[in-house]
């Protein structure tokens, strides 16, 4: 019911995180997303709204990172190989 009032804040967070990820600076994008999520939760945004927007956003960001940013995939593979 309050999604219409939280949509602008979620859009701004998504835009900033998306532009930062394109930079490519995945660490900063993830940190911005995490801090923004905590601030939105502290501000009273229902967790349900954040999950509705956040789950697809995280999946899209992850696919983007693995497909377009080869160095991120290489770093993850190196970490998993030990």
Tab-separated table of C-alpha atoms in Angstrom:
chain	number	residue	atom	x	y	z
A	1	UNK	CA	0.000	0.000	0.000
A	2	UNK	CA	2.906	2.388	0.634
A	3	UNK	CA	4.989	1.173	-2.287
A	4	UNK	CA	4.100	4.261	-4.286
A	5	UNK	CA	5.733	6.457	-1.648
A	6	UNK	CA	8.902	4.345	-1.412
A	7	UNK	CA	9.357	3.853	-5.163
A	8	UNK	CA	11.239	7.151	-5.716
A	9	UNK	CA	13.760	6.335	-2.987
A	10	UNK	CA	14.262	2.831	-4.358
A	11	UNK	CA	14.663	4.240	-7.874
A	12	UNK	CA	17.373	6.661	-6.740
A	13	UNK	CA	19.235	3.919	-4.885
A	14	UNK	CA	18.970	1.634	-7.915
A	15	UNK	CA	20.185	4.345	-10.269
A	16	UNK	CA	23.188	5.249	-8.118
A	17	UNK	CA	24.144	1.599	-7.570
A	18	UNK	CA	23.660	0.779	-11.240
A	19	UNK	CA	25.788	3.691	-12.437
A	20	UNK	CA	28.478	2.835	-9.914
A	21	UNK	CA	28.478	-0.799	-11.085
A	22	UNK	CA	28.854	0.291	-14.708
A	23	UNK	CA	31.907	2.334	-13.681
A	24	UNK	CA	32.990	-0.668	-12.888
A	25	UNK	CA	33.289	-0.509	-9.140
A	26	UNK	CA	31.331	-3.439	-7.773
A	27	UNK	CA	32.562	-3.059	-4.194
A	28	UNK	CA	31.305	0.495	-3.930
A	29	UNK	CA	28.013	-0.422	-5.630
A	30	UNK	CA	27.422	-3.253	-3.140
A	31	UNK	CA	28.351	-1.042	-0.188
A	32	UNK	CA	26.025	1.729	-1.375
A	33	UNK	CA	23.220	-0.788	-1.784
A	34	UNK	CA	23.775	-2.269	1.665
A	35	UNK	CA	23.965	1.087	3.448
A	36	UNK	CA	20.925	2.362	1.552
A	37	UNK	CA	18.977	-0.753	2.510
A	38	UNK	CA	19.805	-0.262	6.183
A	39	UNK	CA	18.820	3.423	6.002
A	40	UNK	CA	15.530	2.594	4.261
A	41	UNK	CA	14.741	-0.093	6.844
A	42	UNK	CA	15.541	2.337	9.668
A	43	UNK	CA	13.265	4.865	7.966
A	44	UNK	CA	10.340	2.477	8.136
A	45	UNK	CA	10.211	1.003	4.633
A	46	UNK	CA	8.601	-2.440	4.882
A	47	UNK	CA	11.000	-5.320	4.286
A	48	UNK	CA	8.519	-6.748	1.792
A	49	UNK	CA	9.029	-3.728	-0.508
A	50	UNK	CA	12.781	-4.009	-0.341
A	51	UNK	CA	12.665	-7.720	-1.150
A	52	UNK	CA	10.281	-7.141	-4.085
A	53	UNK	CA	12.725	-4.703	-5.658
A	54	UNK	CA	15.996	-5.954	-4.204
A	55	UNK	CA	15.902	-9.620	-5.186
A	56	UNK	CA	15.594	-9.002	-8.939
A	57	UNK	CA	18.077	-6.125	-8.708
A	58	UNK	CA	20.693	-8.313	-7.026
A	59	UNK	CA	20.167	-11.047	-9.624
A	60	UNK	CA	20.509	-8.576	-12.513
A	61	UNK	CA	23.586	-6.972	-10.958
A	62	UNK	CA	25.167	-10.396	-10.428
A	63	UNK	CA	24.523	-11.469	-14.023
A	64	UNK	CA	25.874	-8.155	-15.259
A	65	UNK	CA	29.010	-8.574	-13.175
A	66	UNK	CA	29.677	-12.121	-14.344
A	67	UNK	CA	28.967	-11.478	-18.035
A	68	UNK	CA	30.318	-7.983	-18.649
A	69	UNK	CA	32.998	-7.573	-16.038
A	70	UNK	CA	35.395	-10.410	-16.693
A	71	UNK	CA	37.712	-9.437	-13.876
A	72	UNK	CA	34.940	-9.935	-11.309
A	73	UNK	CA	34.389	-13.473	-12.568
A	74	UNK	CA	38.143	-14.110	-12.513
A	75	UNK	CA	38.403	-12.842	-8.933
A	76	UNK	CA	35.492	-15.012	-7.804
A	77	UNK	CA	36.957	-18.056	-9.555
A	78	UNK	CA	40.362	-17.424	-7.955
A	79	UNK	CA	38.730	-17.101	-4.538
A	80	UNK	CA	36.794	-20.339	-4.984
A	81	UNK	CA	39.892	-22.198	-6.206
A	82	UNK	CA	41.699	-21.222	-3.027
